[in-house]
Amino acid sequence: MNKMKLTLLAFTTLALTSSAAFALDDAGREALMKDSKCLKCHAVDKDKDGPSFKKTAAKYKGKADAEQKLYTHVTTGPKIKVDGEEEEHVKIKTTNEADIKAVVTWILAQ
Ligand code: HEC
């Protein structure tokens, strides 16, 4: 193996292990959202039962408390309306703060 390849390998390993230690990578975030059924009612750029993530990102753009608001929204099960019926919004299926933040910041970045 030449030196260039070795350096590349070292960087890749570092990137993979460090992202896992702090928060979910993209695949992990997607799996968590799938597990929590978020995508049943939400899509990135079209409204389903819930607003598109792009719409939510636009609504909270520039708001300092955006992350906190969404964190509360996905962890406390507030009352929402689906097809005219009141129900509790689903709670995300994890209690890992860093993982929840990874989902929230991803939504806000859409
Ligand atoms: C049963 C359908 C349904 C599921 C499942 C669902 N949502 Fe929602 N969600 C809604 C509806 C409806 C609203 C709009 C609520 C309102 O505006 O009163 C909403 C609103 C939101 C908002 C915007 C909140 C705001 O303050 O504007 C976010 C962010 C969100 N959902 C994220 C998620 C995530 C993350 C998951 C998975 C953990 C999820 N949703 C699962 C239906 C759903």
GROMACS .gro file of N, CA and C and ligand atoms in nm:
model
  373
    1MET      N    1   0.085  -0.120   0.000
    1MET     CA    2   0.000   0.000   0.000
    1MET      C    3   0.089   0.125   0.000
    2ASN      N    4   0.058   0.221  -0.084
    2ASN     CA    5   0.142   0.340  -0.083
    2ASN      C    6   0.099   0.436   0.028
    3LYS      N    7   0.178   0.538   0.045
    3LYS     CA    8   0.159   0.627   0.159
    3LYS      C    9   0.027   0.703   0.151
    4MET      N   10  -0.007   0.743   0.028
    4MET     CA   11  -0.131   0.818   0.004
    4MET      C   12  -0.253   0.738   0.050
    5LYS      N   13  -0.256   0.611   0.009
    5LYS     CA   14  -0.369   0.524   0.043
    5LYS      C   15  -0.378   0.507   0.195
    6LEU      N   16  -0.261   0.491   0.256
    6LEU     CA   17  -0.258   0.471   0.401
    6LEU      C   18  -0.316   0.592   0.474
    7THR      N   19  -0.276   0.710   0.428
    7THR     CA   20  -0.324   0.833   0.491
    7THR      C   21  -0.476   0.843   0.476
    8LEU      N   22  -0.524   0.809   0.357
    8LEU     CA   23  -0.666   0.815   0.329
    8LEU      C   24  -0.743   0.720   0.421
    9LEU      N   25  -0.687   0.602   0.437
    9LEU     CA   26  -0.750   0.501   0.522
    9LEU      C   27  -0.757   0.550   0.666
   10ALA      N   28  -0.650   0.611   0.711
   10ALA     CA   29  -0.645   0.661   0.848
   10ALA      C   30  -0.751   0.768   0.869
   11PHE      N   31  -0.765   0.856   0.771
   11PHE     CA   32  -0.865   0.964   0.782
   11PHE      C   33  -1.007   0.908   0.784
   12THR      N   34  -1.030   0.809   0.697
   12THR     CA   35  -1.164   0.751   0.689
   12THR      C   36  -1.200   0.687   0.822
   13THR      N   37  -1.109   0.611   0.877
   13THR     CA   38  -1.133   0.543   1.005
   13THR      C   39  -1.163   0.646   1.113
   14LEU      N   40  -1.087   0.751   1.116
   14LEU     CA   41  -1.104   0.857   1.215
   14LEU      C   42  -1.243   0.921   1.200
   15ALA      N   43  -1.280   0.952   1.077
   15ALA     CA   44  -1.408   1.017   1.052
   15ALA      C   45  -1.523   0.928   1.096
   16LEU      N   46  -1.514   0.800   1.064
   16LEU     CA   47  -1.622   0.708   1.100
   16LEU      C   48  -1.636   0.693   1.250
   17THR      N   49  -1.525   0.671   1.318
   17THR     CA   50  -1.534   0.648   1.462
   17THR      C   51  -1.575   0.776   1.534
   18SER      N   52  -1.526   0.893   1.491
   18SER     CA   53  -1.561   1.012   1.566
   18SER      C   54  -1.707   1.052   1.546
   19SER      N   55  -1.763   1.033   1.426
   19SER     CA   56  -1.903   1.072   1.409
   19SER      C   57  -1.993   0.979   1.491
   20ALA      N   58  -1.955   0.852   1.502
   20ALA     CA   59  -2.036   0.757   1.579
   20ALA      C   60  -2.035   0.793   1.727
   21ALA      N   61  -1.924   0.848   1.772
   21ALA     CA   62  -1.912   0.880   1.914
   21ALA      C   63  -1.998   1.000   1.952
   22PHE      N   64  -2.019   1.093   1.861
   22PHE     CA   65  -2.093   1.214   1.896
   22PHE      C   66  -2.241   1.206   1.863
   23ALA      N   67  -2.274   1.167   1.743
   23ALA     CA   68  -2.414   1.163   1.706
   23ALA      C   69  -2.431   1.063   1.593
   24LEU      N   70  -2.554   1.044   1.554
   24LEU     CA   71  -2.583   0.949   1.448
   24LEU      C   72  -2.527   0.995   1.315
   25ASP      N   73  -2.482   0.899   1.235
   25ASP     CA   74  -2.449   0.936   1.097
   25ASP      C   75  -2.581   0.934   1.018
   26ASP      N   76  -2.574   0.964   0.890
   26ASP     CA   77  -2.696   0.974   0.810
   26ASP      C   78  -2.779   0.847   0.812
   27ALA      N   79  -2.710   0.734   0.799
   27ALA     CA   80  -2.783   0.606   0.794
   27ALA      C   81  -2.852   0.580   0.927
   28GLY      N   82  -2.783   0.612   1.036
   28GLY     CA   83  -2.841   0.590   1.169
   28GLY      C   84  -2.960   0.681   1.193
   29ARG      N   85  -2.948   0.804   1.149
   29ARG     CA   86  -3.058   0.900   1.165
   29ARG      C   87  -3.180   0.853   1.084
   30GLU      N   88  -3.154   0.808   0.962
   30GLU     CA   89  -3.263   0.759   0.878
   30GLU      C   90  -3.332   0.639   0.941
   31ALA      N   91  -3.252   0.549   0.995
   31ALA     CA   92  -3.307   0.429   1.057
   31ALA      C   93  -3.393   0.466   1.178
   32LEU      N   94  -3.345   0.561   1.256
   32LEU     CA   95  -3.420   0.604   1.374
   32LEU      C   96  -3.554   0.667   1.333
   33MET      N   97  -3.552   0.748   1.228
   33MET     CA   98  -3.674   0.814   1.182
   33MET      C   99  -3.772   0.712   1.124
   34LYS      N  100  -3.716   0.612   1.058
   34LYS     CA  101  -3.799   0.507   1.000
   34LYS      C  102  -3.864   0.426   1.113
   35ASP      N  103  -3.785   0.394   1.210
   35ASP     CA  104  -3.828   0.320   1.327
   35ASP      C  105  -3.939   0.393   1.402
   36SER      N  106  -3.928   0.524   1.407
   36SER     CA  107  -4.023   0.606   1.482
   36SER      C  108  -4.145   0.641   1.396
   37LYS      N  109  -4.148   0.592   1.271
   37LYS     CA  110  -4.260   0.614   1.179
   37LYS      C  111  -4.276   0.760   1.133
   38CYS      N  112  -4.174   0.841   1.152
   38CYS     CA  113  -4.183   0.982   1.112
   38CYS      C  114  -4.220   0.994   0.965
   39LEU      N  115  -4.164   0.904   0.883
   39LEU     CA  116  -4.181   0.919   0.739
   39LEU      C  117  -4.318   0.875   0.690
   40LYS      N  118  -4.396   0.819   0.781
   40LYS     CA  119  -4.533   0.785   0.748
   40LYS      C  120  -4.612   0.915   0.727
   41CYS      N  121  -4.580   1.017   0.804
   41CYS     CA  122  -4.656   1.142   0.800
   41CYS      C  123  -4.577   1.260   0.748
   42HIS      N  124  -4.447   1.243   0.729
   42HIS     CA  125  -4.364   1.355   0.683
   42HIS      C  126  -4.276   1.312   0.566
   43ALA      N  127  -4.248   1.407   0.477
   43ALA     CA  128  -4.148   1.387   0.372
   43ALA      C  129  -4.065   1.514   0.369
   44VAL      N  130  -3.952   1.510   0.301
   44VAL     CA  131  -3.866   1.628   0.298
   44VAL      C  132  -3.935   1.743   0.228
   45ASP      N  133  -3.988   1.720   0.107
   45ASP     CA  134  -4.039   1.836   0.033
   45ASP      C  135  -4.183   1.826  -0.012
   46LYS      N  136  -4.259   1.732   0.047
   46LYS     CA  137  -4.403   1.742   0.021
   46LYS      C  138  -4.482   1.716   0.149
   47ASP      N  139  -4.596   1.783   0.163
   47ASP     CA  140  -4.679   1.765   0.281
   47ASP      C  141  -4.751   1.631   0.273
   48LYS      N  142  -4.751   1.561   0.385
   48LYS     CA  143  -4.835   1.440   0.394
   48LYS      C  144  -4.936   1.473   0.503
   49ASP      N  145  -4.955   1.386   0.603
   49ASP     CA  146  -5.041   1.425   0.716
   49ASP      C  147  -4.976   1.540   0.792
   50GLY      N  148  -4.845   1.538   0.799
   50GLY     CA  149  -4.770   1.644   0.865
   50GLY      C  150  -4.701   1.731   0.762
   51PRO      N  151  -4.656   1.850   0.804
   51PRO     CA  152  -4.588   1.940   0.711
   51PRO      C  153  -4.455   1.883   0.663
   52SER      N  154  -4.413   1.922   0.543
   52SER     CA  155  -4.283   1.876   0.491
   52SER      C  156  -4.173   1.933   0.580
   53PHE      N  157  -4.061   1.864   0.584
   53PHE     CA  158  -3.950   1.913   0.667
   53PHE      C  159  -3.896   2.045   0.614
   54LYS      N  160  -3.906   2.066   0.483
   54LYS     CA  161  -3.863   2.194   0.427
   54LYS      C  162  -3.949   2.308   0.482
   55LYS      N  163  -4.078   2.282   0.493
   55LYS     CA  164  -4.170   2.382   0.545
   55LYS      C  165  -4.136   2.415   0.691
   56THR      N  166  -4.111   2.312   0.768
   56THR     CA  167  -4.076   2.333   0.909
   56THR      C  168  -3.945   2.409   0.921
   57ALA      N  169  -3.847   2.372   0.838
   57ALA     CA  170  -3.717   2.442   0.841
   57ALA      C  171  -3.738   2.590   0.810
   58ALA      N  172  -3.824   2.620   0.711
   58ALA     CA  173  -3.850   2.759   0.673
   58ALA      C  174  -3.919   2.834   0.786
   59LYS      N  175  -4.015   2.765   0.852
   59LYS     CA  176  -4.091   2.826   0.960
   59LYS      C  177  -3.999   2.869   1.075
   60TYR      N  178  -3.897   2.787   1.101
   60TYR     CA  179  -3.809   2.814   1.216
   60TYR      C  180  -3.679   2.884   1.178
   61LYS      N  181  -3.664   2.916   1.051
   61LYS     CA  182  -3.540   2.979   1.005
   61LYS      C  183  -3.510   3.107   1.085
   62GLY      N  184  -3.387   3.113   1.140
   62GLY     CA  185  -3.346   3.233   1.212
   62GLY      C  186  -3.399   3.243   1.354
   63LYS      N  187  -3.479   3.145   1.397
   63LYS     CA  188  -3.531   3.149   1.534
   63LYS      C  189  -3.433   3.080   1.629
   64ALA      N  190  -3.397   3.150   1.733
   64ALA     CA  191  -3.296   3.099   1.825
   64ALA      C  192  -3.343   2.973   1.899
   65ASP      N  193  -3.474   2.963   1.923
   65ASP     CA  194  -3.522   2.850   2.003
   65ASP      C  195  -3.573   2.734   1.917
   66ALA      N  196  -3.541   2.737   1.787
   66ALA     CA  197  -3.591   2.635   1.695
   66ALA      C  198  -3.558   2.493   1.742
   67GLU      N  199  -3.431   2.472   1.775
   67GLU     CA  200  -3.387   2.338   1.812
   67GLU      C  201  -3.462   2.289   1.937
   68GLN      N  202  -3.475   2.379   2.034
   68GLN     CA  203  -3.544   2.345   2.159
   68GLN      C  204  -3.692   2.313   2.134
   69LYS      N  205  -3.757   2.394   2.048
   69LYS     CA  206  -3.898   2.373   2.017
   69LYS      C  207  -3.921   2.236   1.953
   70LEU      N  208  -3.837   2.204   1.855
   70LEU     CA  209  -3.856   2.076   1.786
   70LEU      C  210  -3.820   1.959   1.876
   71TYR      N  211  -3.720   1.979   1.959
   71TYR     CA  212  -3.680   1.875   2.054
   71TYR      C  213  -3.801   1.841   2.143
   72THR      N  214  -3.865   1.945   2.195
   72THR     CA  215  -3.984   1.926   2.279
   72THR      C  216  -4.095   1.860   2.198
   73HIS      N  217  -4.112   1.908   2.074
   73HIS     CA  218  -4.219   1.853   1.990
   73HIS      C  219  -4.206   1.702   1.972
   74VAL      N  220  -4.085   1.654   1.948
   74VAL     CA  221  -4.069   1.511   1.918
   74VAL      C  222  -4.046   1.424   2.042
   75THR      N  223  -4.037   1.487   2.160
   75THR     CA  224  -4.014   1.406   2.280
   75THR      C  225  -4.132   1.407   2.377
   76THR      N  226  -4.226   1.501   2.362
   76THR     CA  227  -4.332   1.510   2.462
   76THR      C  228  -4.471   1.471   2.412
   77GLY      N  229  -4.482   1.440   2.280
   77GLY     CA  230  -4.612   1.398   2.229
   77GLY      C  231  -4.722   1.501   2.244
   78PRO      N  232  -4.704   1.622   2.188
   78PRO     CA  233  -4.811   1.723   2.196
   78PRO      C  234  -4.932   1.680   2.114
   79LYS      N  235  -5.047   1.740   2.144
   79LYS     CA  236  -5.169   1.708   2.068
   79LYS      C  237  -5.162   1.769   1.928
   80ILE      N  238  -5.193   1.689   1.829
   80ILE     CA  239  -5.196   1.737   1.691
   80ILE      C  240  -5.323   1.688   1.625
   81LYS      N  241  -5.350   1.738   1.505
   81LYS     CA  242  -5.467   1.689   1.432
   81LYS      C  243  -5.424   1.613   1.310
   82VAL      N  244  -5.470   1.490   1.296
   82VAL     CA  245  -5.445   1.410   1.178
   82VAL      C  246  -5.580   1.374   1.119
   83ASP      N  247  -5.603   1.416   0.996
   83ASP     CA  248  -5.733   1.394   0.931
   83ASP      C  249  -5.849   1.443   1.017
   84GLY      N  250  -5.831   1.558   1.083
   84GLY     CA  251  -5.939   1.615   1.163
   84GLY      C  252  -5.954   1.552   1.301
   85GLU      N  253  -5.883   1.442   1.325
   85GLU     CA  254  -5.891   1.376   1.455
   85GLU      C  255  -5.774   1.420   1.543
   86GLU      N  256  -5.806   1.450   1.669
   86GLU     CA  257  -5.697   1.487   1.759
   86GLU      C  258  -5.624   1.362   1.807
   87GLU      N  259  -5.493   1.366   1.802
   87GLU     CA  260  -5.414   1.256   1.859
   87GLU      C  261  -5.282   1.310   1.909
   88GLU      N  262  -5.207   1.224   1.976
   88GLU     CA  263  -5.075   1.268   2.025
   88GLU      C  264  -4.972   1.248   1.917
   89HIS      N  265  -4.888   1.348   1.896
   89HIS     CA  266  -4.777   1.331   1.803
   89HIS      C  267  -4.687   1.220   1.855
   90VAL      N  268  -4.633   1.137   1.766
   90VAL     CA  269  -4.548   1.027   1.813
   90VAL      C  270  -4.424   1.082   1.881
   91LYS      N  271  -4.374   1.005   1.976
   91LYS     CA  272  -4.247   1.039   2.040
   91LYS      C  273  -4.138   0.961   1.968
   92ILE      N  274  -4.029   1.028   1.948
   92ILE     CA  275  -3.917   0.963   1.881
   92ILE      C  276  -3.868   0.845   1.965
   93LYS      N  277  -3.830   0.736   1.896
   93LYS     CA  278  -3.798   0.613   1.968
   93LYS      C  279  -3.656   0.605   2.020
   94THR      N  280  -3.618   0.702   2.098
   94THR     CA  281  -3.490   0.696   2.165
   94THR      C  282  -3.492   0.800   2.276
   95THR      N  283  -3.406   0.783   2.376
   95THR     CA  284  -3.395   0.887   2.477
   95THR      C  285  -3.255   0.947   2.472
   96ASN      N  286  -3.178   0.904   2.370
   96ASN     CA  287  -3.042   0.955   2.355
   96ASN      C  288  -3.045   1.098   2.301
   97GLU      N  289  -3.005   1.191   2.386
   97GLU     CA  290  -3.013   1.332   2.354
   97GLU      C  291  -2.941   1.369   2.224
   98ALA      N  292  -2.820   1.315   2.208
   98ALA     CA  293  -2.741   1.347   2.089
   98ALA      C  294  -2.811   1.297   1.962
   99ASP      N  295  -2.873   1.180   1.971
   99ASP     CA  296  -2.942   1.124   1.855
   99ASP      C  297  -3.065   1.207   1.820
  100ILE      N  298  -3.138   1.251   1.922
  100ILE     CA  299  -3.257   1.333   1.898
  100ILE      C  300  -3.214   1.466   1.834
  101LYS      N  301  -3.106   1.522   1.887
  101LYS     CA  302  -3.056   1.648   1.830
  101LYS      C  303  -3.012   1.631   1.686
  102ALA      N  304  -2.956   1.513   1.654
  102ALA     CA  305  -2.913   1.488   1.515
  102ALA      C  306  -3.035   1.493   1.422
  103VAL      N  307  -3.147   1.436   1.467
  103VAL     CA  308  -3.269   1.438   1.386
  103VAL      C  309  -3.321   1.582   1.373
  104VAL      N  310  -3.327   1.652   1.485
  104VAL     CA  311  -3.380   1.788   1.487
  104VAL      C  312  -3.296   1.883   1.399
  105THR      N  313  -3.164   1.875   1.414
  105THR     CA  314  -3.081   1.966   1.333
  105THR      C  315  -3.089   1.928   1.185
  106TRP      N  316  -3.106   1.800   1.157
  106TRP     CA  317  -3.122   1.760   1.018
  106TRP      C  318  -3.251   1.819   0.960
  107ILE      N  319  -3.360   1.811   1.036
  107ILE     CA  320  -3.488   1.867   0.989
  107ILE      C  321  -3.472   2.017   0.962
  108LEU      N  322  -3.406   2.086   1.055
  108LEU     CA  323  -3.390   2.231   1.041
  108LEU      C  324  -3.297   2.269   0.926
  109ALA      N  325  -3.221   2.172   0.877
  109ALA     CA  326  -3.127   2.200   0.767
  109ALA      C  327  -3.190   2.170   0.630
  110GLN      N  328  -3.317   2.129   0.628
  110GLN     CA  329  -3.380   2.094   0.499
  110GLN      C  330  -3.423   2.219   0.422
  111HEC     C1  331  -4.937   1.018   1.262
  111HEC     C2  332  -4.867   1.113   1.178
  111HEC     C3  333  -4.733   1.169   1.227
  111HEC     C4  334  -4.620   1.099   1.262
  111HEC     C5  335  -4.600   0.949   1.267
  111HEC     C6  336  -4.518   1.200   1.291
  111HEC     N1  337  -4.568   1.326   1.273
  111HEC    FE1  338  -4.467   1.499   1.295
  111HEC     N2  339  -4.640   1.602   1.264
  111HEC     C7  340  -4.762   1.548   1.227
  111HEC     C8  341  -4.861   1.655   1.212
  111HEC     C9  342  -5.007   1.636   1.172
  111HEC    C10  343  -4.793   1.774   1.243
  111HEC    C11  344  -4.851   1.917   1.244
  111HEC    C12  345  -4.889   1.951   1.385
  111HEC    C13  346  -4.942   2.091   1.396
  111HEC     O1  347  -4.903   2.178   1.320
  111HEC     O2  348  -5.024   2.112   1.486
  111HEC    C14  349  -4.655   1.738   1.272
  111HEC    C15  350  -4.556   1.829   1.301
  111HEC    C16  351  -4.421   1.799   1.309
  111HEC    C17  352  -4.315   1.896   1.315
  111HEC    C18  353  -4.332   2.047   1.315
  111HEC    C19  354  -4.351   2.100   1.453
  111HEC    C20  355  -4.363   2.249   1.456
  111HEC     O3  356  -4.348   2.305   1.566
  111HEC     O4  357  -4.387   2.311   1.353
  111HEC    C21  358  -4.197   1.825   1.321
  111HEC    C22  359  -4.056   1.882   1.329
  111HEC    C23  360  -4.230   1.686   1.320
  111HEC     N3  361  -4.367   1.671   1.312
  111HEC    C24  362  -4.137   1.585   1.325
  111HEC    C25  363  -4.169   1.451   1.335
  111HEC    C26  364  -4.074   1.346   1.365
  111HEC    C27  365  -3.924   1.366   1.385
  111HEC    C28  366  -4.145   1.229   1.369
  111HEC    C29  367  -4.093   1.092   1.408
  111HEC    C30  368  -4.039   1.083   1.542
  111HEC    C31  369  -4.284   1.261   1.339
  111HEC     N4  370  -4.294   1.396   1.321
  111HEC    C32  371  -4.387   1.170   1.329
  111HEC    C33  372  -4.788   1.414   1.205
  111HEC    C34  373  -4.700   1.311   1.234
   0.00000   0.00000   0.00000
